[in-house]
mmCIF file of C-alpha atoms in Angstrom:
data_model
loop_
_atom_site.group_PDB
_atom_site.id
_atom_site.type_symbol
_atom_site.label_atom_id
_atom_site.label_comp_id
_atom_site.label_asym_id
_atom_site.label_seq_id
_atom_site.Cartn_x
_atom_site.Cartn_y
_atom_site.Cartn_z
ATOM 1 C CA UNK A 1 29.882 -14.712 -5.674
ATOM 2 C CA UNK A 2 26.926 -16.399 -3.769
ATOM 3 C CA UNK A 3 24.087 -14.420 -2.166
ATOM 4 C CA UNK A 4 20.903 -15.515 -0.134
ATOM 5 C CA UNK A 5 17.920 -14.515 -1.904
ATOM 6 C CA UNK A 6 14.500 -14.600 -0.548
ATOM 7 C CA UNK A 7 12.675 -17.523 -2.066
ATOM 8 C CA UNK A 8 9.436 -19.824 -1.693
ATOM 9 C CA UNK A 9 11.118 -21.373 1.745
ATOM 10 C CA UNK A 10 11.831 -17.862 3.190
ATOM 11 C CA UNK A 11 8.571 -15.861 2.801
ATOM 12 C CA UNK A 12 8.353 -14.375 6.225
ATOM 13 C CA UNK A 13 11.855 -13.875 7.002
ATOM 14 C CA UNK A 14 13.521 -10.427 7.508
ATOM 15 C CA UNK A 15 14.406 -9.922 3.657
ATOM 16 C CA UNK A 16 10.928 -10.484 2.455
ATOM 17 C CA UNK A 17 7.991 -7.964 2.662
ATOM 18 C CA UNK A 18 5.604 -10.965 3.400
ATOM 19 C CA UNK A 19 2.502 -9.205 2.562
ATOM 20 C CA UNK A 20 -0.588 -10.664 3.930
ATOM 21 C CA UNK A 21 -3.593 -11.222 1.770
ATOM 22 C CA UNK A 22 -7.250 -10.706 2.903
ATOM 23 C CA UNK A 23 -9.293 -13.900 3.988
ATOM 24 C CA UNK A 24 -10.077 -15.858 0.898
ATOM 25 C CA UNK A 25 -13.685 -16.771 1.010
ATOM 26 C CA UNK A 26 -13.475 -19.458 -1.515
ATOM 27 C CA UNK A 27 -10.621 -21.269 0.111
ATOM 28 C CA UNK A 28 -11.990 -21.634 3.674
ATOM 29 C CA UNK A 29 -11.436 -18.091 4.765
ATOM 30 C CA UNK A 30 -7.582 -18.749 4.706
ATOM 31 C CA UNK A 31 -4.968 -15.903 4.527
ATOM 32 C CA UNK A 32 -1.711 -16.172 2.376
ATOM 33 C CA UNK A 33 1.517 -14.548 2.215
ATOM 34 C CA UNK A 34 2.222 -12.633 -0.924
ATOM 35 C CA UNK A 35 5.872 -12.876 -0.753
ATOM 36 C CA UNK A 36 7.933 -10.022 -2.538
ATOM 37 C CA UNK A 37 11.788 -10.002 -1.698
ATOM 38 C CA UNK A 38 13.511 -6.906 -0.649
ATOM 39 C CA UNK A 39 16.948 -7.604 -2.187
ATOM 40 C CA UNK A 40 18.345 -7.713 -5.615
ATOM 41 C CA UNK A 41 16.794 -10.754 -7.196
ATOM 42 C CA UNK A 42 13.514 -10.360 -5.696
ATOM 43 C CA UNK A 43 11.456 -13.119 -4.388
ATOM 44 C CA UNK A 44 12.088 -15.587 -7.287
ATOM 45 C CA UNK A 45 14.216 -18.559 -6.587
ATOM 46 C CA UNK A 46 15.209 -18.613 -10.402
ATOM 47 C CA UNK A 47 17.091 -15.531 -9.741
ATOM 48 C CA UNK A 48 19.582 -17.493 -7.800
ATOM 49 C CA UNK A 49 21.241 -18.391 -11.202
ATOM 50 C CA UNK A 50 22.561 -14.781 -11.626
ATOM 51 C CA UNK A 51 24.893 -15.759 -8.797
ATOM 52 C CA UNK A 52 25.764 -19.354 -9.674
ATOM 53 C CA UNK A 53 26.812 -21.055 -12.990
ATOM 54 C CA UNK A 54 25.136 -24.568 -12.980
ATOM 55 C CA UNK A 55 27.183 -27.477 -14.371
ATOM 56 C CA UNK A 56 24.217 -28.858 -16.347
ATOM 57 C CA UNK A 57 22.903 -27.270 -19.390
ATOM 58 C CA UNK A 58 19.163 -27.645 -18.713
ATOM 59 C CA UNK A 59 17.884 -25.777 -15.679
ATOM 60 C CA UNK A 60 14.277 -25.850 -16.440
ATOM 61 C CA UNK A 61 13.223 -28.878 -14.422
ATOM 62 C CA UNK A 62 12.202 -27.665 -10.972
ATOM 63 C CA UNK A 63 13.169 -29.947 -8.093
ATOM 64 C CA UNK A 64 13.890 -29.535 -4.407
ATOM 65 C CA UNK A 65 15.008 -31.353 -1.303
ATOM 66 C CA UNK A 66 12.327 -30.224 0.856
ATOM 67 C CA UNK A 67 9.136 -32.049 1.682
ATOM 68 C CA UNK A 68 5.996 -30.204 0.705
ATOM 69 C CA UNK A 69 3.068 -31.454 2.886
ATOM 70 C CA UNK A 70 0.207 -29.989 4.992
ATOM 71 C CA UNK A 71 -0.030 -32.983 7.449
ATOM 72 C CA UNK A 72 2.757 -35.601 6.674
ATOM 73 C CA UNK A 73 5.601 -35.817 9.222
ATOM 74 C CA UNK A 74 8.347 -37.759 7.414
ATOM 75 C CA UNK A 75 9.920 -40.603 9.088
ATOM 76 C CA UNK A 76 13.822 -40.867 9.411
ATOM 77 C CA UNK A 77 15.549 -43.049 6.920
ATOM 78 C CA UNK A 78 12.804 -43.049 4.450
ATOM 79 C CA UNK A 79 12.651 -41.413 1.199
ATOM 80 C CA UNK A 80 9.860 -39.324 -0.024
ATOM 81 C CA UNK A 81 8.661 -37.545 -3.226
ATOM 82 C CA UNK A 82 6.050 -34.690 -3.621
ATOM 83 C CA UNK A 83 4.108 -34.374 -6.797
ATOM 84 C CA UNK A 84 2.007 -31.034 -7.200
ATOM 85 C CA UNK A 85 -0.267 -29.770 -9.798
ATOM 86 C CA UNK A 86 0.204 -25.917 -10.461
ATOM 87 C CA UNK A 87 -2.511 -23.902 -11.886
ATOM 88 C CA UNK A 88 -0.562 -21.616 -14.439
ATOM 89 C CA UNK A 89 -3.653 -19.753 -16.223
ATOM 90 C CA UNK A 90 -6.153 -19.197 -13.363
ATOM 91 C CA UNK A 91 -9.411 -17.445 -14.399
ATOM 92 C CA UNK A 92 -9.934 -15.938 -10.922
ATOM 93 C CA UNK A 93 -9.104 -12.267 -11.068
ATOM 94 C CA UNK A 94 -7.904 -10.580 -7.954
ATOM 95 C CA UNK A 95 -7.218 -6.611 -6.957
ATOM 96 C CA UNK A 96 -4.314 -4.734 -5.206
ATOM 97 C CA UNK A 97 -5.290 -1.561 -3.777
ATOM 98 C CA UNK A 98 -3.124 1.263 -1.931
ATOM 99 C CA UNK A 99 -4.372 1.775 1.544
ATOM 100 C CA UNK A 100 -2.517 4.949 2.327
ATOM 101 C CA UNK A 101 -0.229 7.677 1.105
ATOM 102 C CA UNK A 102 2.465 6.001 3.398
ATOM 103 C CA UNK A 103 4.803 4.251 0.914
ATOM 104 C CA UNK A 104 5.529 1.809 3.723
ATOM 105 C CA UNK A 105 2.179 0.843 4.375
ATOM 106 C CA UNK A 106 1.022 -2.720 3.227
ATOM 107 C CA UNK A 107 -1.360 -2.563 0.254
ATOM 108 C CA UNK A 108 -4.742 -4.569 0.550
ATOM 109 C CA UNK A 109 -4.319 -7.789 -1.554
ATOM 110 C CA UNK A 110 -7.073 -9.946 -2.458
ATOM 111 C CA UNK A 111 -6.160 -12.268 -5.154
ATOM 112 C CA UNK A 112 -9.659 -14.062 -5.154
ATOM 113 C CA UNK A 113 -8.351 -17.482 -5.055
ATOM 114 C CA UNK A 114 -10.515 -20.235 -6.643
ATOM 115 C CA UNK A 115 -13.217 -17.653 -6.917
ATOM 116 C CA UNK A 116 -13.950 -18.994 -10.533
ATOM 117 C CA UNK A 117 -15.188 -22.620 -10.474
ATOM 118 C CA UNK A 118 -13.206 -23.615 -13.504
ATOM 119 C CA UNK A 119 -10.010 -23.071 -11.526
ATOM 120 C CA UNK A 120 -11.166 -25.576 -8.832
ATOM 121 C CA UNK A 121 -12.173 -28.133 -11.559
ATOM 122 C CA UNK A 122 -8.744 -27.903 -13.289
ATOM 123 C CA UNK A 123 -6.881 -28.451 -10.275
ATOM 124 C CA UNK A 124 -9.130 -31.478 -9.530
ATOM 125 C CA UNK A 125 -8.324 -32.848 -12.810
ATOM 126 C CA UNK A 126 -4.629 -32.123 -12.153
ATOM 127 C CA UNK A 127 -4.984 -34.137 -8.696
ATOM 128 C CA UNK A 128 -6.320 -37.185 -10.521
ATOM 129 C CA UNK A 129 -3.554 -36.862 -13.220
ATOM 130 C CA UNK A 130 -0.913 -36.833 -10.541
ATOM 131 C CA UNK A 131 -2.496 -39.797 -8.637
ATOM 132 C CA UNK A 132 -2.739 -41.809 -12.076
ATOM 133 C CA UNK A 133 0.890 -40.908 -13.020
ATOM 134 C CA UNK A 134 2.083 -42.384 -9.515
ATOM 135 C CA UNK A 135 0.301 -45.623 -10.335
ATOM 136 C CA UNK A 136 1.847 -45.995 -13.711
ATOM 137 C CA UNK A 137 5.047 -47.827 -14.503
ATOM 138 C CA UNK A 138 7.925 -47.392 -14.466
ATOM 139 C CA UNK A 139 7.143 -44.731 -11.693
ATOM 140 C CA UNK A 140 4.751 -46.975 -9.640
ATOM 141 C CA UNK A 141 7.523 -49.510 -9.039
ATOM 142 C CA UNK A 142 9.301 -47.015 -6.915
ATOM 143 C CA UNK A 143 6.375 -46.010 -4.798
ATOM 144 C CA UNK A 144 5.407 -47.937 -1.474
ATOM 145 C CA UNK A 145 2.419 -46.060 -0.878
ATOM 146 C CA UNK A 146 0.661 -42.572 -1.089
ATOM 147 C CA UNK A 147 1.180 -40.871 2.080
ATOM 148 C CA UNK A 148 -0.557 -37.603 1.640
ATOM 149 C CA UNK A 149 -3.549 -37.465 1.349
ATOM 150 C CA UNK A 150 -3.509 -41.285 0.814
ATOM 151 C CA UNK A 151 -6.783 -42.997 1.931
ATOM 152 C CA UNK A 152 -8.329 -39.857 3.386
ATOM 153 C CA UNK A 153 -9.153 -38.690 -0.132
ATOM 154 C CA UNK A 154 -10.533 -41.061 -2.620
ATOM 155 C CA UNK A 155 -11.192 -40.176 -6.216
ATOM 156 C CA UNK A 156 -14.644 -38.585 -5.324
ATOM 157 C CA UNK A 157 -14.507 -35.043 -6.812
ATOM 158 C CA UNK A 158 -16.125 -33.432 -3.956
ATOM 159 C CA UNK A 159 -13.503 -34.845 -1.523
ATOM 160 C CA UNK A 160 -10.682 -33.800 -3.731
ATOM 161 C CA UNK A 161 -12.210 -30.225 -4.023
ATOM 162 C CA UNK A 162 -12.106 -29.975 -0.218
ATOM 163 C CA UNK A 163 -8.718 -31.371 0.119
ATOM 164 C CA UNK A 164 -7.579 -28.625 -2.549
ATOM 165 C CA UNK A 165 -9.356 -25.979 -0.387
ATOM 166 C CA UNK A 166 -7.551 -27.045 2.716
ATOM 167 C CA UNK A 167 -4.018 -27.506 1.202
ATOM 168 C CA UNK A 168 -3.913 -24.795 -1.800
ATOM 169 C CA UNK A 169 -0.689 -22.876 -1.741
ATOM 170 C CA UNK A 170 -0.053 -19.813 -3.820
ATOM 171 C CA UNK A 171 2.936 -19.446 -5.908
ATOM 172 C CA UNK A 172 2.622 -15.677 -6.217
ATOM 173 C CA UNK A 173 3.487 -15.203 -9.849
ATOM 174 C CA UNK A 174 0.753 -12.275 -10.113
ATOM 175 C CA UNK A 175 0.338 -10.421 -13.407
ATOM 176 C CA UNK A 176 -2.273 -7.737 -14.646
ATOM 177 C CA UNK A 177 -2.130 -4.991 -11.938
ATOM 178 C CA UNK A 178 -0.986 -2.533 -14.739
ATOM 179 C CA UNK A 179 -2.560 -4.334 -17.648
ATOM 180 C CA UNK A 180 -1.852 -3.430 -21.389
ATOM 181 C CA UNK A 181 -5.183 -3.382 -22.528
ATOM 182 C CA UNK A 182 -7.603 -0.358 -23.804
ATOM 183 C CA UNK A 183 -8.455 2.048 -21.430
ATOM 184 C CA UNK A 184 -12.177 1.324 -21.392
ATOM 185 C CA UNK A 185 -11.300 -2.420 -20.565
ATOM 186 C CA UNK A 186 -9.653 -1.325 -17.568
ATOM 187 C CA UNK A 187 -6.066 -1.216 -18.880
ATOM 188 C CA UNK A 188 -3.385 0.699 -17.327
ATOM 189 C CA UNK A 189 -0.545 1.180 -20.098
ATOM 190 C CA UNK A 190 -0.919 1.571 -23.883
ATOM 191 C CA UNK A 191 1.298 -0.345 -26.437
ATOM 192 C CA UNK A 192 4.285 1.963 -25.711
ATOM 193 C CA UNK A 193 4.157 0.856 -22.060
ATOM 194 C CA UNK A 194 3.008 4.380 -21.144
ATOM 195 C CA UNK A 195 0.518 4.858 -18.314
ATOM 196 C CA UNK A 196 -2.812 6.150 -19.724
ATOM 197 C CA UNK A 197 -3.220 10.080 -18.856
ATOM 198 C CA UNK A 198 0.543 10.480 -18.356
ATOM 199 C CA UNK A 199 3.126 11.726 -20.851
ATOM 200 C CA UNK A 200 6.475 10.045 -19.723
ATOM 201 C CA UNK A 201 5.561 7.342 -17.124
ATOM 202 C CA UNK A 202 6.127 3.669 -18.383
ATOM 203 C CA UNK A 203 5.708 0.327 -16.607
ATOM 204 C CA UNK A 204 8.237 -2.412 -17.423
ATOM 205 C CA UNK A 205 7.554 -5.516 -15.495
ATOM 206 C CA UNK A 206 5.246 -8.422 -15.576
ATOM 207 C CA UNK A 207 2.252 -6.234 -14.303
ATOM 208 C CA UNK A 208 1.381 -5.439 -17.855
ATOM 209 C CA UNK A 209 0.396 -8.953 -18.991
ATOM 210 C CA UNK A 210 -3.447 -9.266 -18.987
ATOM 211 C CA UNK A 211 -3.351 -12.890 -19.201
ATOM 212 C CA UNK A 212 -0.763 -15.245 -17.651
ATOM 213 C CA UNK A 213 2.041 -17.271 -19.504
ATOM 214 C CA UNK A 214 2.119 -21.049 -19.277
ATOM 215 C CA UNK A 215 5.168 -21.218 -17.434
ATOM 216 C CA UNK A 216 7.476 -19.418 -15.025
ATOM 217 C CA UNK A 217 7.611 -15.944 -16.256
ATOM 218 C CA UNK A 218 11.432 -14.936 -15.899
ATOM 219 C CA UNK A 219 12.135 -14.944 -19.477
ATOM 220 C CA UNK A 220 9.020 -13.086 -20.263
ATOM 221 C CA UNK A 221 10.028 -10.297 -18.207
ATOM 222 C CA UNK A 222 13.360 -10.224 -19.692
ATOM 223 C CA UNK A 223 11.761 -9.966 -23.284
ATOM 224 C CA UNK A 224 9.470 -7.189 -21.984
ATOM 225 C CA UNK A 225 12.584 -5.014 -20.615
ATOM 226 C CA UNK A 226 14.282 -5.745 -24.103
ATOM 227 C CA UNK A 227 11.205 -4.344 -25.932
ATOM 228 C CA UNK A 228 10.941 -1.528 -23.485
ATOM 229 C CA UNK A 229 14.660 -0.723 -24.426
ATOM 230 C CA UNK A 230 13.696 -0.431 -28.014
ATOM 231 C CA UNK A 231 10.678 1.670 -27.411
ATOM 232 C CA UNK A 232 12.390 4.231 -25.175
ATOM 233 C CA UNK A 233 15.478 4.516 -27.498
ATOM 234 C CA UNK A 234 13.123 5.028 -30.542
ATOM 235 C CA UNK A 235 11.066 7.706 -28.697
ATOM 236 C CA UNK A 236 14.309 9.699 -28.154
ATOM 237 C CA UNK A 237 15.676 9.609 -31.469
#
């Protein structure tokens, strides 16, 4: 069985909620799409694997046939490769708030992207590493030239910062809206996954993590669910 599931390339189509964020003042007042798939499998492209059995044993390497570029128009007959730096553990902290008692009303989402200067500096170093990687053999022998940003952006830190703020993309693996922390530290759930102030309401998803993992979080969610099963079963014995 094969099914079309919302992913990164379909953030604004009919099967995705495509929540808009508020303007991000540290990213040149740009608005972002906070994708959340409506169907089984959600908005994670990794969930496609529930419908498909890959021939290869290793499916951790992430690659795609699409070209990710803000300004580059590819020429026919030529081959391109996109290298990206991804900040897995941002220090900026955002907010999500309900705007209405209407369950269908969009929430106010403010991820506060790049609000923490350390996030920007990490991405600057990531940019420099990617550029140096492309200039190192054996990879370099397969590169004709850097297309985007190319000569428009030198190795000057400020130029790189400006480029990042103009081209930043949000990967939308958000965590922490129902953090497992002490209540006095703005926690929402206790170690038994129960929401503070309730007797039988638990949260079992990625929102309980106060800090992000250093990789795609799919396996982490599965383990949270397994642990929740043990906790709930034990509470009923």
